[in-house]
Amino acid sequence: MKMSRGLVMLTFIVAAVVLCSHRPATAEEQVELAEGANSTTSPWTLAVPGDKFGCLKLFNCAKYPTTSCITQCCTLFPFTTNPTRNCICWRLAEHVNKEAFTALHNYCGFKNPCQHKQQEEINQQEVVETSKAMDNRSSRNQQVATCCAKDKEKIKTCMLSTVSIDQCCPTYSIMLGRNCDCYNYAKDLDNQALITLESYCDVPNPCKKVQVI
């Protein structure tokens, strides 16, 4: 009788362990999961990139286009040699702000890492849920609206040293057209040149939007 009770208890313990091991990860846990997935594992259970992979930084570049350091954002991708992780990160950044991320990857020259098979594997609902988890993190580290030193250097080079204005129109558009602090920096450098390039490159004044808000 004692052996029978012991076996019953052991059976319950084993069953509990099995059930717990099959509990689906939450969105927050998915973001935390480390590198180590293989080709047969769902990319959303083990391969969702976290902070150390640089995905959150790229996510923030898309989420906060008016305060991000564009030059720094251009160095963030691809952040790994794993195409699935790069694709997941791409989809997350695209989900949070498609217009801003499209402008960023066009300017930086990012290549879309998502192949047709990977597109099928990535479920849109999982993109939404993981995006929410990353959004909770990024909101705690929201950036202050300043023009970073690297962006200032590019703006200064374009305004004072570059002969071709066409060559610098993309820089003016993504840096001056979004960041009020960068716009004011350009204004202090050469207001007359800024007026000219605004018209020629069709660069909007982002400071007017800030005033309206």
CSV table of C-alpha atoms in Angstrom, one decimal:
chain,number,residue,atom,x,y,z
A,1,MET,CA,0.0,0.0,0.0
A,2,LYS,CA,2.9,2.4,0.9
A,3,MET,CA,4.5,1.7,-2.5
A,4,SER,CA,1.3,2.4,-4.3
A,5,ARG,CA,0.8,5.8,-2.6
A,6,GLY,CA,4.4,6.7,-3.4
A,7,LEU,CA,3.9,5.9,-7.0
A,8,VAL,CA,0.7,7.9,-7.1
A,9,MET,CA,2.5,11.0,-5.6
A,10,LEU,CA,5.4,10.5,-8.1
A,11,THR,CA,2.9,10.4,-11.0
A,12,PHE,CA,1.3,13.7,-9.9
A,13,ILE,CA,4.7,15.4,-9.5
A,14,VAL,CA,5.9,14.3,-13.0
A,15,ALA,CA,2.6,15.5,-14.5
A,16,ALA,CA,2.9,18.9,-12.8
A,17,VAL,CA,6.5,19.3,-14.1
A,18,VAL,CA,5.4,18.4,-17.7
A,19,LEU,CA,2.5,20.9,-17.6
A,20,CYS,CA,4.7,23.7,-16.3
A,21,SER,CA,7.4,23.0,-18.9
A,22,HIS,CA,4.8,23.5,-21.6
A,23,ARG,CA,3.4,26.8,-20.4
A,24,PRO,CA,3.6,29.3,-23.2
A,25,ALA,CA,5.9,32.2,-22.6
A,26,THR,CA,4.4,35.7,-22.1
A,27,ALA,CA,5.4,38.6,-24.4
A,28,GLU,CA,7.7,40.0,-21.7
A,29,GLU,CA,9.4,36.6,-21.3
A,30,GLN,CA,9.8,36.3,-25.1
A,31,VAL,CA,11.8,39.5,-25.2
A,32,GLU,CA,14.0,38.3,-22.4
A,33,LEU,CA,14.8,34.9,-23.9
A,34,ALA,CA,18.4,34.4,-24.9
A,35,GLU,CA,20.0,33.4,-28.1
A,36,GLY,CA,20.2,29.7,-28.9
A,37,ALA,CA,17.3,28.7,-31.1
A,38,ASN,CA,17.8,26.1,-33.9
A,39,SER,CA,16.0,25.8,-37.2
A,40,THR,CA,13.4,23.5,-35.9
A,41,THR,CA,12.3,25.8,-33.0
A,42,SER,CA,9.7,28.5,-33.3
A,43,PRO,CA,11.5,31.8,-33.6
A,44,TRP,CA,9.1,33.5,-31.2
A,45,THR,CA,9.7,31.1,-28.3
A,46,LEU,CA,13.5,31.2,-28.3
A,47,ALA,CA,14.8,33.7,-30.8
A,48,VAL,CA,13.1,37.0,-30.0
A,49,PRO,CA,15.9,39.4,-29.6
A,50,GLY,CA,16.4,41.4,-26.4
A,51,ASP,CA,18.5,44.3,-25.3
A,52,LYS,CA,21.9,42.6,-25.8
A,53,PHE,CA,21.1,41.9,-29.4
A,54,GLY,CA,20.4,45.6,-30.2
A,55,CYS,CA,16.8,45.1,-31.3
A,56,LEU,CA,15.3,47.4,-28.6
A,57,LYS,CA,17.6,50.2,-29.8
A,58,LEU,CA,16.5,49.8,-33.3
A,59,PHE,CA,12.9,49.6,-32.1
A,60,ASN,CA,13.4,52.9,-30.3
A,61,CYS,CA,14.8,54.5,-33.5
A,62,ALA,CA,11.5,53.7,-35.2
A,63,LYS,CA,9.4,54.7,-32.3
A,64,TYR,CA,11.0,58.0,-31.5
A,65,PRO,CA,12.1,59.3,-34.9
A,66,THR,CA,12.0,63.0,-33.7
A,67,THR,CA,14.6,62.4,-30.9
A,68,SER,CA,16.8,59.5,-32.2
A,69,CYS,CA,20.4,60.0,-33.3
A,70,ILE,CA,20.1,59.0,-36.9
A,71,THR,CA,23.8,58.4,-37.4
A,72,GLN,CA,23.8,56.0,-34.4
A,73,CYS,CA,20.7,54.3,-35.6
A,74,CYS,CA,22.4,53.5,-38.9
A,75,THR,CA,25.0,51.4,-37.1
A,76,LEU,CA,22.5,49.2,-35.3
A,77,PHE,CA,21.5,46.8,-38.2
A,78,PRO,CA,22.1,44.0,-38.9
A,79,PHE,CA,23.0,43.2,-35.3
A,80,THR,CA,23.4,39.5,-35.7
A,81,THR,CA,24.3,37.0,-38.4
A,82,ASN,CA,21.1,35.1,-37.7
A,83,PRO,CA,18.6,36.1,-40.4
A,84,THR,CA,15.6,35.0,-38.4
A,85,ARG,CA,16.4,37.3,-35.5
A,86,ASN,CA,17.1,40.1,-37.9
A,87,CYS,CA,13.8,39.6,-39.6
A,88,ILE,CA,11.9,39.6,-36.3
A,89,CYS,CA,13.6,42.8,-35.3
A,90,TRP,CA,12.8,44.3,-38.7
A,91,ARG,CA,9.1,43.4,-38.3
A,92,LEU,CA,9.0,44.9,-34.8
A,93,ALA,CA,10.5,48.2,-35.9
A,94,GLU,CA,8.2,48.3,-38.9
A,95,HIS,CA,5.2,47.6,-36.7
A,96,VAL,CA,5.8,50.3,-34.2
A,97,ASN,CA,6.2,53.1,-36.9
A,98,LYS,CA,6.3,51.9,-40.5
A,99,GLU,CA,6.7,55.3,-42.1
A,100,ALA,CA,9.6,56.3,-39.8
A,101,PHE,CA,11.3,52.9,-40.1
A,102,THR,CA,11.0,53.0,-43.9
A,103,ALA,CA,12.7,56.4,-44.1
A,104,LEU,CA,15.4,55.2,-41.7
A,105,HIS,CA,16.2,52.0,-43.6
A,106,ASN,CA,16.2,53.8,-46.9
A,107,TYR,CA,18.6,56.4,-45.6
A,108,CYS,CA,20.9,53.9,-43.9
A,109,GLY,CA,20.8,51.4,-46.7
A,110,PHE,CA,19.4,48.5,-44.6
A,111,LYS,CA,18.5,45.4,-46.6
A,112,ASN,CA,15.3,43.6,-45.7
A,113,PRO,CA,16.4,40.3,-44.2
A,114,CYS,CA,13.0,38.7,-44.3
A,115,GLN,CA,12.7,35.9,-46.8
A,116,HIS,CA,9.4,34.5,-47.9
A,117,LYS,CA,9.6,31.5,-45.5
A,118,GLN,CA,10.4,33.7,-42.5
A,119,GLN,CA,7.5,36.0,-43.4
A,120,GLU,CA,5.2,33.0,-43.1
A,121,GLU,CA,6.7,31.9,-39.8
A,122,ILE,CA,6.2,35.3,-38.1
A,123,ASN,CA,2.6,35.5,-36.8
A,124,GLN,CA,1.2,39.1,-36.8
A,125,GLN,CA,-0.4,38.6,-33.4
A,126,GLU,CA,3.0,37.6,-32.0
A,127,VAL,CA,4.5,40.8,-33.5
A,128,VAL,CA,1.8,42.9,-31.8
A,129,GLU,CA,2.3,41.2,-28.4
A,130,THR,CA,6.1,41.3,-28.5
A,131,SER,CA,5.9,44.9,-29.7
A,132,LYS,CA,3.8,45.8,-26.6
A,133,ALA,CA,6.4,44.2,-24.3
A,134,MET,CA,9.3,46.1,-26.0
A,135,ASP,CA,7.2,49.3,-25.9
A,136,ASN,CA,6.9,49.0,-22.1
A,137,ARG,CA,10.6,48.9,-21.9
A,138,SER,CA,11.3,51.7,-24.3
A,139,SER,CA,8.8,54.1,-22.7
A,140,ARG,CA,10.9,53.9,-19.5
A,141,ASN,CA,13.9,55.1,-21.4
A,142,GLN,CA,12.3,57.7,-23.6
A,143,GLN,CA,14.9,60.0,-25.1
A,144,VAL,CA,15.1,63.8,-24.7
A,145,ALA,CA,14.8,65.8,-27.9
A,146,THR,CA,18.4,66.8,-28.6
A,147,CYS,CA,20.5,66.7,-31.7
A,148,CYS,CA,23.4,64.3,-31.1
A,149,ALA,CA,27.0,65.2,-31.8
A,150,LYS,CA,27.3,62.7,-34.7
A,151,ASP,CA,24.2,64.2,-36.5
A,152,LYS,CA,25.5,67.7,-35.9
A,153,GLU,CA,28.8,66.7,-37.5
A,154,LYS,CA,27.0,65.5,-40.6
A,155,ILE,CA,24.7,68.5,-40.8
A,156,LYS,CA,27.7,70.8,-40.5
A,157,THR,CA,29.7,69.0,-43.2
A,158,CYS,CA,26.7,69.2,-45.5
A,159,MET,CA,26.0,72.9,-44.9
A,160,LEU,CA,29.5,74.2,-44.9
A,161,SER,CA,31.7,71.8,-46.9
A,162,THR,CA,29.6,69.8,-49.4
A,163,VAL,CA,29.3,71.3,-52.9
A,164,SER,CA,26.3,69.3,-54.0
A,165,ILE,CA,23.0,70.1,-52.2
A,166,ASP,CA,21.4,67.1,-53.9
A,167,GLN,CA,23.9,64.8,-52.1
A,168,CYS,CA,22.8,66.2,-48.7
A,169,CYS,CA,19.0,66.3,-49.3
A,170,PRO,CA,18.4,62.9,-47.7
A,171,THR,CA,20.4,64.0,-44.6
A,172,TYR,CA,18.5,67.3,-44.3
A,173,SER,CA,15.2,65.5,-44.7
A,174,ILE,CA,15.7,62.8,-42.0
A,175,MET,CA,17.6,65.0,-39.5
A,176,LEU,CA,16.4,68.5,-39.9
A,177,GLY,CA,12.9,67.6,-41.0
A,178,ARG,CA,12.2,65.6,-37.9
A,179,ASN,CA,14.4,66.9,-35.0
A,180,CYS,CA,13.7,70.4,-33.9
A,181,ASP,CA,17.0,70.7,-32.1
A,182,CYS,CA,18.9,69.7,-35.2
A,183,TYR,CA,16.8,72.2,-37.2
A,184,ASN,CA,17.8,75.0,-34.8
A,185,TYR,CA,21.4,73.9,-34.9
A,186,ALA,CA,21.3,74.3,-38.7
A,187,LYS,CA,19.6,77.6,-38.3
A,188,ASP,CA,22.4,78.8,-36.1
A,189,LEU,CA,25.1,77.6,-38.5
A,190,ASP,CA,23.7,79.4,-41.5
A,191,ASN,CA,20.1,80.6,-41.6
A,192,GLN,CA,20.2,81.7,-45.2
A,193,ALA,CA,21.4,78.3,-46.3
A,194,LEU,CA,18.7,76.6,-44.3
A,195,ILE,CA,16.0,78.7,-46.0
A,196,THR,CA,17.5,77.6,-49.4
A,197,LEU,CA,17.7,73.9,-48.6
A,198,GLU,CA,14.3,73.9,-47.0
A,199,SER,CA,12.8,74.9,-50.3
A,200,TYR,CA,15.1,72.9,-52.5
A,201,CYS,CA,15.0,69.6,-50.6
A,202,ASP,CA,11.4,70.1,-49.4
A,203,VAL,CA,12.4,69.9,-45.7
A,204,PRO,CA,9.6,70.7,-43.2
A,205,ASN,CA,10.1,72.7,-40.1
A,206,PRO,CA,9.7,70.2,-37.2
A,207,CYS,CA,9.6,73.0,-34.6
A,208,LYS,CA,6.2,74.2,-35.8
A,209,LYS,CA,4.8,70.7,-35.0
A,210,VAL,CA,6.3,71.0,-31.5
A,211,GLN,CA,4.7,74.4,-31.0
A,212,VAL,CA,1.3,73.1,-32.0
A,213,ILE,CA,1.5,70.2,-29.6
